[in-house]
Amino acid sequence: MKSTTLSVLVLLTIVKLTLAAEQNVPASCLNKKFKIDPFYCCPTPKLLNPTIVKQCLELFPAPKDDKDQVKPDCMSECVMNRTGIFNRKKGVNDEKAMDTFVEKLEDKVWVGVVENAVTDCLEQSETRRASFEADTKQLQKRFKNDRICSPAAGFIMECVHVSVYKNCPDKKFAKNETECLEIKKHLTQCPFYTIFDQKPTPKKN
């Protein structure tokens, strides 16, 4: 039942990079060992061009040291740039974001779910703009010789993919599997990454 699609790899990479540093996660959320593959419960569709995603994963693999763990995800910015959704100087192109995330959908049952996810995540990103800018400036001072990628790009990619999974259409969700129902309940109270038994990594000061 293991999923091996590129979209799954992307989601796991984003979640590891952007959510693993969360603090104050309830103890009841951690160390859950679900035996079933979460992507069997909800086989989410590919939302982005696989070729672009693969290229960016190769250019910006997951960080291997503590210094890079605290930096925003450059793989996401790479994807957002190459799809035309994001530009460091101009910011996010909302119309392009909606078109890009929806255009690859072959099953129309996902359209409403994805559109709602994109709309909500773009709104959340906008409300966090000042925070993203402040974080970027702070990290640039700390790592003066390094390029600091945009937190907004990583947030949008993560937010859309996670929202789509959490709002899986009823006809696509494996509701006859007990563990899938347990995962669905778990996600009403816990961060997405905890269904993969990944503990938060303490933030570095």
Short mmCIF file of C-alpha atoms in Angstrom, two decimals:
data_model
loop_
_atom_site.label_atom_id
_atom_site.label_comp_id
_atom_site.label_asym_id
_atom_site.label_seq_id
_atom_site.Cartn_x
_atom_site.Cartn_y
_atom_site.Cartn_z
CA MET A 1 0.00 0.00 0.00
CA LYS A 2 3.01 2.32 -0.11
CA SER A 3 2.74 5.36 -2.35
CA THR A 4 5.74 6.20 -4.48
CA THR A 5 4.48 9.03 -6.68
CA LEU A 6 6.47 12.24 -7.02
CA SER A 7 3.62 14.24 -5.49
CA VAL A 8 3.94 12.19 -2.30
CA LEU A 9 7.70 12.78 -2.21
CA VAL A 10 7.13 16.51 -2.62
CA LEU A 11 4.60 16.67 0.18
CA LEU A 12 6.80 14.72 2.57
CA THR A 13 9.79 16.91 1.73
CA ILE A 14 7.84 20.12 2.28
CA VAL A 15 6.34 18.90 5.53
CA LYS A 16 9.75 17.85 6.84
CA LEU A 17 11.26 21.22 6.00
CA THR A 18 8.47 23.54 7.08
CA LEU A 19 6.63 21.81 9.90
CA ALA A 20 9.32 19.86 11.71
CA ALA A 21 10.28 22.91 13.73
CA GLU A 22 6.86 23.45 15.30
CA GLN A 23 6.80 23.94 19.03
CA ASN A 24 4.18 23.21 21.70
CA VAL A 25 2.79 20.18 19.92
CA PRO A 26 0.56 18.17 22.30
CA ALA A 27 2.24 15.00 23.52
CA SER A 28 -0.83 13.04 22.45
CA CYS A 29 -0.04 13.94 18.83
CA LEU A 30 3.44 12.45 18.84
CA ASN A 31 4.71 8.92 18.36
CA LYS A 32 1.58 7.72 16.62
CA LYS A 33 2.46 4.62 14.64
CA PHE A 34 -0.20 4.24 12.00
CA LYS A 35 0.33 0.99 10.14
CA ILE A 36 -1.47 2.11 7.00
CA ASP A 37 0.03 4.45 4.40
CA PRO A 38 -1.74 7.84 4.80
CA PHE A 39 -1.69 8.25 1.02
CA TYR A 40 -3.59 5.01 0.63
CA CYS A 41 -6.29 6.61 2.75
CA CYS A 42 -6.39 9.59 0.41
CA PRO A 43 -4.51 9.32 -2.91
CA THR A 44 -3.98 13.03 -3.52
CA PRO A 45 -3.48 14.22 -7.11
CA LYS A 46 -0.38 15.77 -8.63
CA LEU A 47 -0.76 19.52 -8.28
CA LEU A 48 2.44 20.67 -9.96
CA ASN A 49 4.54 19.88 -13.03
CA PRO A 50 6.51 16.72 -12.09
CA THR A 51 9.49 17.71 -14.25
CA ILE A 52 9.88 21.07 -12.52
CA VAL A 53 9.45 19.51 -9.09
CA LYS A 54 12.05 16.83 -9.81
CA GLN A 55 14.55 19.41 -11.05
CA CYS A 56 14.09 21.54 -7.94
CA LEU A 57 14.36 18.55 -5.62
CA GLU A 58 17.70 17.73 -7.25
CA LEU A 59 18.91 21.34 -6.99
CA PHE A 60 17.72 21.81 -3.42
CA PRO A 61 17.64 18.50 -1.50
CA ALA A 62 16.55 18.31 2.12
CA PRO A 63 19.05 20.00 4.51
CA LYS A 64 21.66 17.79 6.12
CA ASP A 65 22.97 20.04 8.88
CA ASP A 66 21.50 22.10 11.71
CA LYS A 67 22.35 25.42 10.05
CA ASP A 68 20.18 24.70 7.03
CA GLN A 69 17.33 23.31 9.15
CA VAL A 70 16.41 26.82 10.33
CA LYS A 71 16.37 28.34 6.84
CA PRO A 72 13.28 28.57 4.62
CA ASP A 73 12.80 25.83 2.03
CA CYS A 74 14.61 26.74 -1.22
CA MET A 75 13.12 23.79 -3.11
CA SER A 76 9.69 25.37 -2.82
CA GLU A 77 10.90 28.76 -4.01
CA CYS A 78 12.52 27.05 -6.99
CA VAL A 79 9.21 25.40 -7.92
CA MET A 80 7.22 28.57 -7.35
CA ASN A 81 9.65 30.56 -9.53
CA ARG A 82 9.69 28.08 -12.39
CA THR A 83 5.91 27.78 -12.48
CA GLY A 84 5.53 31.57 -12.45
CA ILE A 85 3.59 31.57 -9.19
CA PHE A 86 6.23 33.47 -7.24
CA ASN A 87 8.82 36.15 -7.94
CA ARG A 88 11.11 37.53 -5.23
CA LYS A 89 10.63 41.10 -6.47
CA LYS A 90 6.93 40.97 -7.37
CA GLY A 91 5.70 38.45 -4.81
CA VAL A 92 2.89 35.96 -5.43
CA ASN A 93 0.80 35.95 -8.60
CA ASP A 94 -2.57 34.81 -7.25
CA GLU A 95 -4.14 34.15 -10.65
CA LYS A 96 -1.16 32.11 -11.82
CA ALA A 97 -1.19 30.16 -8.55
CA MET A 98 -4.81 29.15 -9.01
CA ASP A 99 -4.31 28.19 -12.66
CA THR A 100 -1.16 26.18 -11.93
CA PHE A 101 -2.51 24.13 -9.05
CA VAL A 102 -5.75 23.31 -10.88
CA GLU A 103 -4.54 22.70 -14.44
CA LYS A 104 -3.07 19.23 -13.79
CA LEU A 105 -6.25 17.84 -12.24
CA GLU A 106 -7.68 14.98 -14.28
CA ASP A 107 -10.48 14.09 -11.87
CA LYS A 108 -12.86 17.03 -11.45
CA VAL A 109 -13.88 15.89 -7.98
CA TRP A 110 -10.70 17.58 -6.76
CA VAL A 111 -11.27 20.97 -8.40
CA GLY A 112 -13.34 22.55 -5.63
CA VAL A 113 -11.04 21.17 -2.92
CA VAL A 114 -7.94 22.55 -4.61
CA GLU A 115 -9.51 25.92 -5.42
CA ASN A 116 -10.56 26.35 -1.79
CA ALA A 117 -7.09 25.34 -0.60
CA VAL A 118 -5.34 27.81 -2.91
CA THR A 119 -7.68 30.66 -1.97
CA ASP A 120 -7.31 30.03 1.75
CA CYS A 121 -3.54 29.55 1.63
CA LEU A 122 -2.96 32.71 -0.42
CA GLU A 123 -5.02 34.67 2.09
CA GLN A 124 -3.03 33.18 4.97
CA SER A 125 0.23 33.99 3.20
CA GLU A 126 -0.83 37.60 2.74
CA THR A 127 -1.68 38.00 6.43
CA ARG A 128 1.76 36.64 7.30
CA ARG A 129 3.67 38.86 4.88
CA ALA A 130 5.16 41.13 7.54
CA SER A 131 6.22 38.11 9.58
CA PHE A 132 7.83 36.47 6.53
CA GLU A 133 9.75 39.66 5.73
CA ALA A 134 10.94 40.02 9.32
CA ASP A 135 12.08 36.38 9.45
CA THR A 136 13.97 36.79 6.18
CA LYS A 137 15.81 39.90 7.41
CA GLN A 138 16.70 38.22 10.69
CA LEU A 139 18.08 35.13 8.95
CA GLN A 140 20.00 37.25 6.43
CA LYS A 141 21.76 38.99 9.31
CA ARG A 142 22.57 35.63 10.87
CA PHE A 143 23.78 34.01 7.64
CA LYS A 144 25.34 36.99 5.86
CA ASN A 145 27.02 34.98 3.12
CA ASP A 146 24.08 32.70 2.35
CA ARG A 147 21.05 33.17 0.14
CA ILE A 148 17.87 33.12 2.20
CA CYS A 149 14.88 31.79 0.31
CA SER A 150 11.38 33.15 0.76
CA PRO A 151 9.31 31.68 3.63
CA ALA A 152 6.18 32.59 1.64
CA ALA A 153 6.98 30.16 -1.18
CA GLY A 154 7.43 27.24 1.19
CA PHE A 155 4.35 28.18 3.17
CA ILE A 156 2.10 28.27 0.10
CA MET A 157 3.31 24.92 -1.26
CA GLU A 158 2.99 23.25 2.12
CA CYS A 159 -0.36 24.83 2.93
CA VAL A 160 -2.02 23.87 -0.37
CA HIS A 161 -0.83 20.25 -0.35
CA VAL A 162 -1.72 19.68 3.29
CA SER A 163 -5.11 21.38 2.95
CA VAL A 164 -5.99 19.22 -0.06
CA TYR A 165 -5.11 16.06 1.86
CA LYS A 166 -7.02 17.09 4.98
CA ASN A 167 -10.11 17.94 2.91
CA CYS A 168 -10.05 14.75 0.88
CA PRO A 169 -13.36 14.22 -0.98
CA ASP A 170 -15.54 11.58 0.64
CA LYS A 171 -15.59 9.45 -2.51
CA LYS A 172 -11.77 9.37 -2.54
CA PHE A 173 -11.24 8.68 1.15
CA ALA A 174 -10.84 5.04 2.24
CA LYS A 175 -13.53 5.33 4.91
CA ASN A 176 -13.86 1.56 5.25
CA GLU A 177 -10.35 1.38 6.71
CA THR A 178 -10.39 1.85 10.49
CA GLU A 179 -6.90 3.36 10.60
CA CYS A 180 -7.81 5.87 7.90
CA LEU A 181 -10.67 7.08 10.08
CA GLU A 182 -8.22 7.32 12.98
CA ILE A 183 -5.85 9.41 10.86
CA LYS A 184 -8.69 11.72 9.86
CA LYS A 185 -9.64 12.22 13.51
CA HIS A 186 -5.98 12.69 14.47
CA LEU A 187 -5.61 15.54 11.96
CA THR A 188 -8.44 17.52 13.56
CA GLN A 189 -6.18 18.11 16.57
CA CYS A 190 -2.60 17.49 15.42
CA PRO A 191 -0.11 18.82 12.82
CA PHE A 192 0.05 16.98 9.52
CA TYR A 193 3.60 15.68 9.92
CA THR A 194 2.64 13.70 13.04
CA ILE A 195 0.82 11.07 10.98
CA PHE A 196 4.28 10.08 9.74
CA ASP A 197 5.69 9.77 13.28
CA GLN A 198 8.10 12.68 12.89
CA LYS A 199 8.96 14.51 16.07
CA PRO A 200 9.48 18.28 15.95
CA THR A 201 13.09 19.41 15.75
CA PRO A 202 13.88 22.05 18.40
CA LYS A 203 14.52 25.48 16.95
CA LYS A 204 18.08 26.72 17.03
CA ASN A 205 18.66 30.09 18.69
#
